[in-house]
PDB file of C-alpha atoms (C1' of nucleotides) in Angstrom:
ATOM      1  CA  UNK K1376      -4.403  -9.710  17.140  1.00  0.00           C
ATOM      2  CA  UNK K1377      -4.996 -12.710  15.172  1.00  0.00           C
ATOM      3  CA  UNK K1378      -4.986 -13.352  11.529  1.00  0.00           C
ATOM      4  CA  UNK K1379      -7.739 -11.344  10.012  1.00  0.00           C
ATOM      5  CA  UNK K1380      -9.525 -13.652   7.731  1.00  0.00           C
ATOM      6  CA  UNK K1381     -12.810 -12.530   6.442  1.00  0.00           C
ATOM      7  CA  UNK K1382     -15.300 -15.269   6.444  1.00  0.00           C
ATOM      8  CA  UNK K1383     -17.241 -15.423   3.261  1.00  0.00           C
ATOM      9  CA  UNK K1384     -15.513 -12.758   1.327  1.00  0.00           C
ATOM     10  CA  UNK K1385     -13.244 -13.584  -1.486  1.00  0.00           C
ATOM     11  CA  UNK K1386      -9.671 -13.965  -0.546  1.00  0.00           C
ATOM     12  CA  UNK K1387      -7.226 -12.172  -2.758  1.00  0.00           C
ATOM     13  CA  UNK K1388      -3.755 -13.374  -3.320  1.00  0.00           C
ATOM     14  CA  UNK K1389      -1.786 -10.430  -4.507  1.00  0.00           C
ATOM     15  CA  UNK K1390       1.562 -11.461  -5.811  1.00  0.00           C
ATOM     16  CA  UNK K1391       3.771  -8.504  -6.233  1.00  0.00           C
ATOM     17  CA  UNK K1392       1.831  -6.304  -3.951  1.00  0.00           C
ATOM     18  CA  UNK K1393       4.232  -6.338  -1.055  1.00  0.00           C
ATOM     19  CA  UNK K1394       7.365  -7.617  -2.590  1.00  0.00           C
ATOM     20  CA  UNK K1395       9.879  -5.264  -1.187  1.00  0.00           C
ATOM     21  CA  UNK K1396      10.518  -3.212   1.830  1.00  0.00           C
ATOM     22  CA  UNK K1397      13.731  -1.372   2.336  1.00  0.00           C
ATOM     23  CA  UNK K1398      12.696   0.787   5.217  1.00  0.00           C
ATOM     24  CA  UNK K1399      13.598  -0.784   8.532  1.00  0.00           C
ATOM     25  CA  UNK K1400      10.189  -1.619   9.757  1.00  0.00           C
ATOM     26  CA  UNK K1401       8.713  -4.614  11.392  1.00  0.00           C
ATOM     27  CA  UNK K1402       5.340  -6.237  11.091  1.00  0.00           C
ATOM     28  CA  UNK K1403       3.465  -5.637  14.260  1.00  0.00           C
ATOM     29  CA  UNK K1404       1.660  -8.836  14.823  1.00  0.00           C
ATOM     30  CA  UNK K1405       2.726 -12.433  14.760  1.00  0.00           C
ATOM     31  CA  UNK K1406       5.841 -11.434  13.007  1.00  0.00           C
ATOM     32  CA  UNK K1407       7.596 -14.494  11.729  1.00  0.00           C
ATOM     33  CA  UNK K1408      11.353 -14.439  11.977  1.00  0.00           C
ATOM     34  CA  UNK K1409      13.245 -14.427   8.742  1.00  0.00           C
ATOM     35  CA  UNK K1410      13.908 -17.862   7.404  1.00  0.00           C
ATOM     36  CA  UNK K1411      17.152 -19.387   8.465  1.00  0.00           C
ATOM     37  CA  UNK K1412      18.440 -19.759   5.007  1.00  0.00           C
ATOM     38  CA  UNK K1413      21.896 -20.944   5.700  1.00  0.00           C
ATOM     39  CA  UNK K1414      21.341 -23.247   8.587  1.00  0.00           C
ATOM     40  CA  UNK K1415      19.349 -25.826   6.732  1.00  0.00           C
ATOM     41  CA  UNK K1416      20.853 -27.292   3.650  1.00  0.00           C
ATOM     42  CA  UNK K1417      18.231 -29.860   3.058  1.00  0.00           C
ATOM     43  CA  UNK K1418      16.859 -30.331  -0.383  1.00  0.00           C
ATOM     44  CA  UNK K1419      13.357 -29.595   0.666  1.00  0.00           C
ATOM     45  CA  UNK K1420      14.283 -26.276   2.132  1.00  0.00           C
ATOM     46  CA  UNK K1421      16.306 -25.324  -0.897  1.00  0.00           C
ATOM     47  CA  UNK K1422      13.747 -26.287  -3.444  1.00  0.00           C
ATOM     48  CA  UNK K1423      11.052 -24.441  -1.624  1.00  0.00           C
ATOM     49  CA  UNK K1424      13.263 -21.419  -1.467  1.00  0.00           C
ATOM     50  CA  UNK K1425      13.699 -21.700  -5.180  1.00  0.00           C
ATOM     51  CA  UNK K1426       9.956 -21.890  -5.499  1.00  0.00           C
ATOM     52  CA  UNK K1427       9.703 -18.739  -3.498  1.00  0.00           C
ATOM     53  CA  UNK K1428      12.133 -17.033  -5.811  1.00  0.00           C
ATOM     54  CA  UNK K1429      10.213 -18.237  -8.781  1.00  0.00           C
ATOM     55  CA  UNK K1430       7.056 -16.898  -7.230  1.00  0.00           C
ATOM     56  CA  UNK K1431       8.691 -13.564  -6.687  1.00  0.00           C
ATOM     57  CA  UNK K1432      10.045 -13.474 -10.212  1.00  0.00           C
ATOM     58  CA  UNK K1433       6.754 -14.384 -11.785  1.00  0.00           C
ATOM     59  CA  UNK K1434       4.998 -11.886  -9.590  1.00  0.00           C
ATOM     60  CA  UNK K1435       7.057  -9.187 -11.134  1.00  0.00           C
ATOM     61  CA  UNK K1436       6.395 -10.382 -14.578  1.00  0.00           C
ATOM     62  CA  UNK K1437       9.592 -10.275 -16.474  1.00  0.00           C
ATOM     63  CA  UNK K1438      12.012 -12.637 -14.864  1.00  0.00           C
ATOM     64  CA  UNK K1439      12.505 -16.303 -15.437  1.00  0.00           C
ATOM     65  CA  UNK K1440      14.707 -18.821 -13.777  1.00  0.00           C
ATOM     66  CA  UNK K1441      16.712 -20.973 -16.128  1.00  0.00           C
ATOM     67  CA  UNK K1442      14.178 -23.490 -17.355  1.00  0.00           C
ATOM     68  CA  UNK K1443      16.584 -26.272 -17.990  1.00  0.00           C
ATOM     69  CA  UNK K1444      17.994 -26.424 -14.501  1.00  0.00           C
ATOM     70  CA  UNK K1445      17.133 -29.620 -12.766  1.00  0.00           C
ATOM     71  CA  UNK K1446      15.508 -29.395  -9.375  1.00  0.00           C
ATOM     72  CA  UNK K1447      18.675 -30.729  -7.867  1.00  0.00           C
ATOM     73  CA  UNK K1448      20.709 -28.012  -9.492  1.00  0.00           C
ATOM     74  CA  UNK K1449      18.322 -25.388  -8.304  1.00  0.00           C
ATOM     75  CA  UNK K1450      18.379 -26.882  -4.867  1.00  0.00           C
ATOM     76  CA  UNK K1451      22.137 -26.901  -4.836  1.00  0.00           C
ATOM     77  CA  UNK K1452      22.242 -23.335  -6.021  1.00  0.00           C
ATOM     78  CA  UNK K1453      19.877 -22.203  -3.369  1.00  0.00           C
ATOM     79  CA  UNK K1454      21.521 -24.231  -0.633  1.00  0.00           C
ATOM     80  CA  UNK K1455      25.096 -23.433  -1.396  1.00  0.00           C
ATOM     81  CA  UNK K1456      25.152 -19.984  -2.852  1.00  0.00           C
ATOM     82  CA  UNK K1457      22.124 -18.118  -1.606  1.00  0.00           C
ATOM     83  CA  UNK K1458      23.010 -17.614   2.035  1.00  0.00           C
ATOM     84  CA  UNK K1459      23.226 -14.180   3.452  1.00  0.00           C
ATOM     85  CA  UNK K1460      25.719 -12.676   1.119  1.00  0.00           C
ATOM     86  CA  UNK K1461      23.403 -12.984  -1.813  1.00  0.00           C
ATOM     87  CA  UNK K1462      20.091 -12.421  -0.142  1.00  0.00           C
ATOM     88  CA  UNK K1463      19.232  -8.767  -0.330  1.00  0.00           C
ATOM     89  CA  UNK K1464      18.099  -7.749   3.114  1.00  0.00           C
ATOM     90  CA  UNK K1465      15.394  -5.514   1.805  1.00  0.00           C
ATOM     91  CA  UNK K1466      13.327  -8.303   0.323  1.00  0.00           C
ATOM     92  CA  UNK K1467      10.314  -9.134   2.407  1.00  0.00           C
ATOM     93  CA  UNK K1468      10.975 -12.822   2.798  1.00  0.00           C
ATOM     94  CA  UNK K1469       7.911 -13.369   4.867  1.00  0.00           C
ATOM     95  CA  UNK K1470       5.760 -12.366   1.931  1.00  0.00           C
ATOM     96  CA  UNK K1471       7.804 -14.353  -0.525  1.00  0.00           C
ATOM     97  CA  UNK K1472       7.685 -17.500   1.507  1.00  0.00           C
ATOM     98  CA  UNK K1473       4.062 -16.970   2.264  1.00  0.00           C
ATOM     99  CA  UNK K1474       3.366 -16.726  -1.441  1.00  0.00           C
ATOM    100  CA  UNK K1475       5.246 -19.930  -1.944  1.00  0.00           C
ATOM    101  CA  UNK K1476       3.124 -21.602   0.669  1.00  0.00           C
ATOM    102  CA  UNK K1477       5.904 -21.985   3.172  1.00  0.00           C
ATOM    103  CA  UNK K1478       4.443 -19.819   5.811  1.00  0.00           C
ATOM    104  CA  UNK K1479       1.111 -19.037   7.267  1.00  0.00           C
ATOM    105  CA  UNK K1480      -0.799 -15.946   6.337  1.00  0.00           C
ATOM    106  CA  UNK K1481       1.083 -12.710   6.587  1.00  0.00           C
ATOM    107  CA  UNK K1482       0.823 -11.029   9.915  1.00  0.00           C
ATOM    108  CA  UNK K1483      -1.488  -8.134   9.479  1.00  0.00           C
ATOM    109  CA  UNK K1484      -2.769  -8.271   5.986  1.00  0.00           C
ATOM    110  CA  UNK K1485      -6.476  -8.482   5.814  1.00  0.00           C
ATOM    111  CA  UNK K1486      -7.362 -10.668   2.870  1.00  0.00           C
ATOM    112  CA  UNK K1487     -10.980 -11.261   2.265  1.00  0.00           C
ATOM    113  CA  UNK K1488     -12.136  -7.951   3.537  1.00  0.00           C
ATOM    114  CA  UNK K1489     -14.249  -5.975   1.226  1.00  0.00           C
ATOM    115  CA  UNK K1490     -13.083  -2.498   0.757  1.00  0.00           C
ATOM    116  CA  UNK K1491     -15.482  -0.810   3.055  1.00  0.00           C
ATOM    117  CA  UNK K1492     -14.818  -3.356   5.721  1.00  0.00           C
ATOM    118  CA  UNK K1493     -11.126  -2.823   5.411  1.00  0.00           C
ATOM    119  CA  UNK K1494     -11.651   0.873   5.585  1.00  0.00           C
ATOM    120  CA  UNK K1495     -13.886   0.468   8.557  1.00  0.00           C
ATOM    121  CA  UNK K1496     -11.350  -1.798  10.163  1.00  0.00           C
ATOM    122  CA  UNK K1497      -8.648   0.734   9.661  1.00  0.00           C
ATOM    123  CA  UNK K1498     -10.894   3.418  10.977  1.00  0.00           C
ATOM    124  CA  UNK K1499     -11.733   1.362  14.001  1.00  0.00           C
ATOM    125  CA  UNK K1500      -8.133   0.641  14.612  1.00  0.00           C
ATOM    126  CA  UNK K1501      -7.502   4.315  14.584  1.00  0.00           C
ATOM    127  CA  UNK K1502     -10.470   5.407  16.511  1.00  0.00           C
ATOM    128  CA  UNK K1503     -10.728   2.760  19.116  1.00  0.00           C
ATOM    129  CA  UNK K1504      -8.703   3.298  22.181  1.00  0.00           C
ATOM    130  CA  UNK K1505     -10.053   0.012  23.347  1.00  0.00           C
ATOM    131  CA  UNK K1506      -8.503  -3.370  23.449  1.00  0.00           C
ATOM    132  CA  UNK K1507      -8.927  -5.408  20.307  1.00  0.00           C
ATOM    133  CA  UNK K1508      -6.911  -3.683  17.709  1.00  0.00           C
ATOM    134  CA  UNK K1509      -7.441  -5.497  14.510  1.00  0.00           C
ATOM    135  CA  UNK K1510     -10.092  -7.913  15.495  1.00  0.00           C
ATOM    136  CA  UNK K1511     -12.463  -5.162  14.783  1.00  0.00           C
ATOM    137  CA  UNK K1512     -11.767  -5.936  11.196  1.00  0.00           C
ATOM    138  CA  UNK K1513     -13.349  -9.312  11.343  1.00  0.00           C
ATOM    139  CA  UNK K1514     -15.969  -8.356  13.809  1.00  0.00           C
ATOM    140  CA  UNK K1515     -17.364  -5.070  12.715  1.00  0.00           C
ATOM    141  CA  UNK K1516     -19.327  -5.658   9.623  1.00  0.00           C
ATOM    142  CA  UNK K1517     -21.354  -2.609  10.272  1.00  0.00           C
ATOM    143  CA  UNK K1518     -19.296  -0.366   8.139  1.00  0.00           C
ATOM    144  CA  UNK K1519     -21.535   1.745   6.070  1.00  0.00           C
ATOM    145  CA  UNK K1520     -20.670   2.208   2.494  1.00  0.00           C
ATOM    146  CA  UNK K1521     -18.954   5.489   2.407  1.00  0.00           C
ATOM    147  CA  UNK K1522     -18.272   7.616  -0.551  1.00  0.00           C
ATOM    148  CA  UNK K1523     -15.997   5.822  -2.883  1.00  0.00           C
ATOM    149  CA  UNK K1524     -15.432   8.419  -5.496  1.00  0.00           C
ATOM    150  CA  UNK K1525     -14.346  11.904  -5.117  1.00  0.00           C
ATOM    151  CA  UNK K1526     -15.620  14.797  -7.014  1.00  0.00           C
ATOM    152  CA  UNK K1527     -15.428  14.072 -10.671  1.00  0.00           C
ATOM    153  CA  UNK K1528     -18.004  11.417 -11.065  1.00  0.00           C
ATOM    154  CA  UNK K1529     -16.098   8.414  -9.927  1.00  0.00           C
ATOM    155  CA  UNK K1530     -19.366   6.652  -9.545  1.00  0.00           C
ATOM    156  CA  UNK K1531     -18.262   3.144 -10.170  1.00  0.00           C
ATOM    157  CA  UNK K1532     -18.151   1.202  -6.998  1.00  0.00           C
ATOM    158  CA  UNK K1533     -15.054  -0.644  -8.040  1.00  0.00           C
ATOM    159  CA  UNK K1534     -14.428  -3.700  -5.959  1.00  0.00           C
ATOM    160  CA  UNK K1535     -10.693  -3.455  -5.972  1.00  0.00           C
ATOM    161  CA  UNK K1536      -8.960  -5.649  -3.492  1.00  0.00           C
ATOM    162  CA  UNK K1537      -7.841  -3.788  -0.442  1.00  0.00           C
ATOM    163  CA  UNK K1538      -5.222  -4.861   1.997  1.00  0.00           C
ATOM    164  CA  UNK K1539      -4.225  -3.162   5.177  1.00  0.00           C
ATOM    165  CA  UNK K1540      -1.301  -3.977   7.354  1.00  0.00           C
ATOM    166  CA  UNK K1541       0.572  -2.432  10.209  1.00  0.00           C
ATOM    167  CA  UNK K1542       4.242  -1.820  10.625  1.00  0.00           C
ATOM    168  CA  UNK K1543       6.162  -0.396  13.484  1.00  0.00           C
ATOM    169  CA  UNK K1544       8.365   2.198  11.955  1.00  0.00           C
ATOM    170  CA  UNK K1545       9.574   5.688  12.513  1.00  0.00           C
ATOM    171  CA  UNK K1546       8.976   6.393   8.853  1.00  0.00           C
ATOM    172  CA  UNK K1547       5.496   6.990   7.609  1.00  0.00           C
ATOM    173  CA  UNK K1548       6.430   5.982   4.117  1.00  0.00           C
ATOM    174  CA  UNK K1549       7.532   2.446   3.481  1.00  0.00           C
ATOM    175  CA  UNK K1550       9.676   1.981   0.455  1.00  0.00           C
ATOM    176  CA  UNK K1551       7.801  -0.910  -1.071  1.00  0.00           C
ATOM    177  CA  UNK K1552       9.638  -0.696  -4.347  1.00  0.00           C
ATOM    178  CA  UNK K1553       7.068   1.360  -6.179  1.00  0.00           C
ATOM    179  CA  UNK K1554       6.900   5.055  -6.742  1.00  0.00           C
ATOM    180  CA  UNK K1555       4.015   6.952  -5.206  1.00  0.00           C
ATOM    181  CA  UNK K1556       2.662  10.431  -5.569  1.00  0.00           C
ATOM    182  CA  UNK K1557       0.847  11.989  -2.695  1.00  0.00           C
ATOM    183  CA  UNK K1558      -2.446  13.478  -3.772  1.00  0.00           C
ATOM    184  CA  UNK K1559      -4.155  14.274  -0.534  1.00  0.00           C
ATOM    185  CA  UNK K1560      -4.054  14.427   3.184  1.00  0.00           C
ATOM    186  CA  UNK K1561      -6.888  14.539   5.630  1.00  0.00           C
ATOM    187  CA  UNK K1562      -7.137  14.970   9.327  1.00  0.00           C
ATOM    188  CA  UNK K1563      -8.465  11.909  11.062  1.00  0.00           C
ATOM    189  CA  UNK K1564     -11.022  12.127  13.785  1.00  0.00           C
ATOM    190  CA  UNK K1565      -9.706  11.411  17.252  1.00  0.00           C
ATOM    191  CA  UNK K1566      -6.188  11.254  15.985  1.00  0.00           C
ATOM    192  CA  UNK K1567      -3.461  13.798  15.971  1.00  0.00           C
ATOM    193  CA  UNK K1568      -1.968  12.208  12.885  1.00  0.00           C
ATOM    194  CA  UNK K1569      -3.417  12.840   9.444  1.00  0.00           C
ATOM    195  CA  UNK K1570      -4.108  10.234   6.814  1.00  0.00           C
ATOM    196  CA  UNK K1571      -2.163  10.545   3.599  1.00  0.00           C
ATOM    197  CA  UNK K1572      -3.334   9.401   0.184  1.00  0.00           C
ATOM    198  CA  UNK K1573      -0.923   8.124  -2.432  1.00  0.00           C
ATOM    199  CA  UNK K1574      -1.265   6.975  -6.014  1.00  0.00           C
ATOM    200  CA  UNK K1575       1.188   4.864  -7.969  1.00  0.00           C
ATOM    201  CA  UNK K1576       3.027   7.098 -10.413  1.00  0.00           C
ATOM    202  CA  UNK K1577       3.111   4.498 -13.167  1.00  0.00           C
ATOM    203  CA  UNK K1578       0.980   5.772 -16.033  1.00  0.00           C
ATOM    204  CA  UNK K1579      -1.173   2.727 -16.446  1.00  0.00           C
ATOM    205  CA  UNK K1580      -1.287   1.748 -12.814  1.00  0.00           C
ATOM    206  CA  UNK K1581      -4.228   2.733 -10.695  1.00  0.00           C
ATOM    207  CA  UNK K1582      -3.080   1.440  -7.339  1.00  0.00           C
ATOM    208  CA  UNK K1583      -3.606   3.668  -4.353  1.00  0.00           C
ATOM    209  CA  UNK K1584      -2.568   3.491  -0.784  1.00  0.00           C
ATOM    210  CA  UNK K1585      -3.425   5.239   2.412  1.00  0.00           C
ATOM    211  CA  UNK K1586      -0.994   5.771   5.237  1.00  0.00           C
ATOM    212  CA  UNK K1587      -1.824   6.781   8.753  1.00  0.00           C
ATOM    213  CA  UNK K1588      -0.592   6.262  12.250  1.00  0.00           C
ATOM    214  CA  UNK K1589      -2.504   4.570  14.973  1.00  0.00           C
ATOM    215  CA  UNK K1590      -3.846   7.091  17.417  1.00  0.00           C
ATOM    216  CA  UNK K1591      -3.314   4.731  20.267  1.00  0.00           C
ATOM    217  CA  UNK K1592       0.206   3.763  19.329  1.00  0.00           C
ATOM    218  CA  UNK K1593       1.827   6.336  17.151  1.00  0.00           C
ATOM    219  CA  UNK K1594       4.784   4.107  16.469  1.00  0.00           C
ATOM    220  CA  UNK K1595       2.550   1.924  14.321  1.00  0.00           C
ATOM    221  CA  UNK K1596       1.861   2.863  10.740  1.00  0.00           C
ATOM    222  CA  UNK K1597      -1.247   1.488   9.070  1.00  0.00           C
ATOM    223  CA  UNK K1598      -0.888   1.172   5.320  1.00  0.00           C
ATOM    224  CA  UNK K1599      -3.869   0.295   3.167  1.00  0.00           C
ATOM    225  CA  UNK K1600      -3.316  -0.744  -0.424  1.00  0.00           C
ATOM    226  CA  UNK K1601      -6.093  -0.631  -2.993  1.00  0.00           C
ATOM    227  CA  UNK K1602      -5.666  -2.430  -6.268  1.00  0.00           C
ATOM    228  CA  UNK K1603      -2.915  -4.458  -7.838  1.00  0.00           C
ATOM    229  CA  UNK K1604       0.069  -3.115  -9.700  1.00  0.00           C
ATOM    230  CA  UNK K1605       0.011  -3.989 -13.387  1.00  0.00           C
ATOM    231  CA  UNK K1606       3.705  -3.388 -13.881  1.00  0.00           C
ATOM    232  CA  UNK K1607       6.884  -4.866 -12.511  1.00  0.00           C
ATOM    233  CA  UNK K1608       8.464  -3.664  -9.341  1.00  0.00           C
ATOM    234  CA  UNK K1609      11.721  -2.183 -10.475  1.00  0.00           C
ATOM    235  CA  UNK K1610      13.441  -2.278  -7.161  1.00  0.00           C
ATOM    236  CA  UNK K1611      12.597  -5.912  -6.674  1.00  0.00           C
ATOM    237  CA  UNK K1612      14.121  -6.583 -10.051  1.00  0.00           C
ATOM    238  CA  UNK K1613      17.282  -4.927  -8.866  1.00  0.00           C
ATOM    239  CA  UNK K1614      17.227  -6.917  -5.677  1.00  0.00           C
ATOM    240  CA  UNK K1615      16.705 -10.244  -7.389  1.00  0.00           C
ATOM    241  CA  UNK K1616      19.024  -9.760 -10.299  1.00  0.00           C
ATOM    242  CA  UNK K1617      22.151 -11.004  -8.493  1.00  0.00           C
ATOM    243  CA  UNK K1618      20.356 -14.186  -7.551  1.00  0.00           C
ATOM    244  CA  UNK K1619      19.125 -14.771 -11.038  1.00  0.00           C
ATOM    245  CA  UNK K1620      22.501 -14.068 -12.542  1.00  0.00           C
ATOM    246  CA  UNK K1621      23.969 -16.610 -10.223  1.00  0.00           C
ATOM    247  CA  UNK K1622      21.383 -19.168 -11.166  1.00  0.00           C
ATOM    248  CA  UNK K1623      21.955 -18.490 -14.821  1.00  0.00           C
ATOM    249  CA  UNK K1624      25.641 -18.950 -14.284  1.00  0.00           C
ATOM    250  CA  UNK K1625      25.011 -22.280 -12.627  1.00  0.00           C
ATOM    251  CA  UNK K1626      22.790 -23.313 -15.471  1.00  0.00           C
ATOM    252  CA  UNK K1627      25.857 -23.574 -17.661  1.00  0.00           C
ATOM    253  CA  UNK K1628      26.901 -26.729 -15.879  1.00  0.00           C
TER     254      UNK K1628
ATOM    255  C1'  DC A 521      11.984  22.415 -16.011  1.00  0.00           C
ATOM    256  C1'  DG A 522       9.975  18.296 -14.410  1.00  0.00           C
ATOM    257  C1'  DT A 523       8.439  16.055 -10.365  1.00  0.00           C
ATOM    258  C1'  DC A 524       6.524  15.971  -6.025  1.00  0.00           C
ATOM    259  C1'  DT A 525       4.195  17.899  -1.802  1.00  0.00           C
ATOM    260  C1'  DT A 526       0.996  20.915   0.395  1.00  0.00           C
ATOM    261  C1'  DT A 527      -3.486  22.441   1.215  1.00  0.00           C
ATOM    262  C1'  DG A 528      -7.996  24.384   0.679  1.00  0.00           C
ATOM    263  C1'  DA A 529     -12.004  23.466  -1.975  1.00  0.00           C
ATOM    264  C1'  DC A 530     -15.094  20.380  -3.772  1.00  0.00           C
ATOM    265  C1'  DC A 531     -17.966  16.160  -4.392  1.00  0.00           C
ATOM    266  C1'  DG A 532     -20.925  12.401  -3.102  1.00  0.00           C
ATOM    267  C1'  DG A 533     -22.820   9.316   0.381  1.00  0.00           C
ATOM    268  C1'  DC A 534     -24.901   8.918   4.686  1.00  0.00           C
ATOM    269  C1'  DG A 535     -27.405   9.962   9.078  1.00  0.00           C
ATOM    270  C1'  DC A 536     -30.443  12.904  11.396  1.00  0.00           C
TER     271       DC A 536
ATOM    272  C1'  DG R1452     -32.474  19.737   3.545  1.00  0.00           C
ATOM    273  C1'  DC R1453     -28.494  20.141   6.228  1.00  0.00           C
ATOM    274  C1'  DG R1454     -24.227  18.920   8.170  1.00  0.00           C
ATOM    275  C1'  DC R1455     -20.596  15.572   8.675  1.00  0.00           C
ATOM    276  C1'  DC R1456     -17.147  12.827   6.731  1.00  0.00           C
ATOM    277  C1'  DG R1457     -14.028  10.377   3.588  1.00  0.00           C
ATOM    278  C1'  DG R1458     -11.902  10.807  -0.642  1.00  0.00           C
ATOM    279  C1'  DT R1459     -10.216  13.528  -4.587  1.00  0.00           C
ATOM    280  C1'  DC R1460      -8.914  17.531  -7.354  1.00  0.00           C
ATOM    281  C1'  DA R1461      -5.939  21.056  -8.666  1.00  0.00           C
ATOM    282  C1'  DA R1462      -3.383  25.307  -8.028  1.00  0.00           C
ATOM    283  C1'  DA R1463       0.622  26.917  -5.884  1.00  0.00           C
ATOM    284  C1'  DG R1464       4.915  26.281  -4.043  1.00  0.00           C
ATOM    285  C1'  DA R1465       9.217  23.587  -3.013  1.00  0.00           C
ATOM    286  C1'  DC R1466      12.929  21.020  -4.563  1.00  0.00           C
ATOM    287  C1'  DG R1467      16.721  18.983  -7.208  1.00  0.00           C
TER     288       DG R1467
END
DNA sequence: CGTCTTTGACCGGCGC
DNA sequence: GCGCCGGTCAAAGACG
């Protein structure tokens, strides 16, 4: 599959949407290897890594790197102290570096798809036993507008951004750093595996996600996010705090 | 006791 | 109008 870029649709950048994965899972398509953080000590690499960290911190809302650190200091900090010991393995570096503009588009996210197209794409991916897995997303525009609201008058056709991606994992549930409450499960046509519906448990957050397995390859989990979290990711904060403490320590010099 | 999952019922949109 | 389907609700139960 190729990168699924919708043509004319708006492209959503969703910082903080996929900041953290602790479940051992791998992106299915065009998976970029983790950055070789320790092998390259060049300034450019280090400063861009710092930018990635800054992106991640700002995405979560309540972290700041020491403002008075010079770029050189930040670069030195990143180059000399960040290597593997300090980099939490659960951080999704592909997403971080992609947010910082260091990588191409993430492997299976589907930016630019309108919600019904994303849903249709996911449905096609599930239903089709044919060849092109995700290309159906860009190709099939024929998705009819299905019911968006459930029973209690959810009439608004909210155009929340929706992102779907696939991971190869034995676990259905990816720990993405947020807490989710399951509120439904439905059998999927032509698939032995049901689709599960989750809602973010944060009071003010309205983000939902759907999780289902591909019928054709049950080792692949398709996760569809709808909406953007309006609160920090606590687990990412925990993951980044050692780095930030170290940077703050360095800022004393 | 609070939180979460399970599961059948229900709702609304769509095609025929 | 009817049935299908995706999505949601909410009661009941499980769990720590």
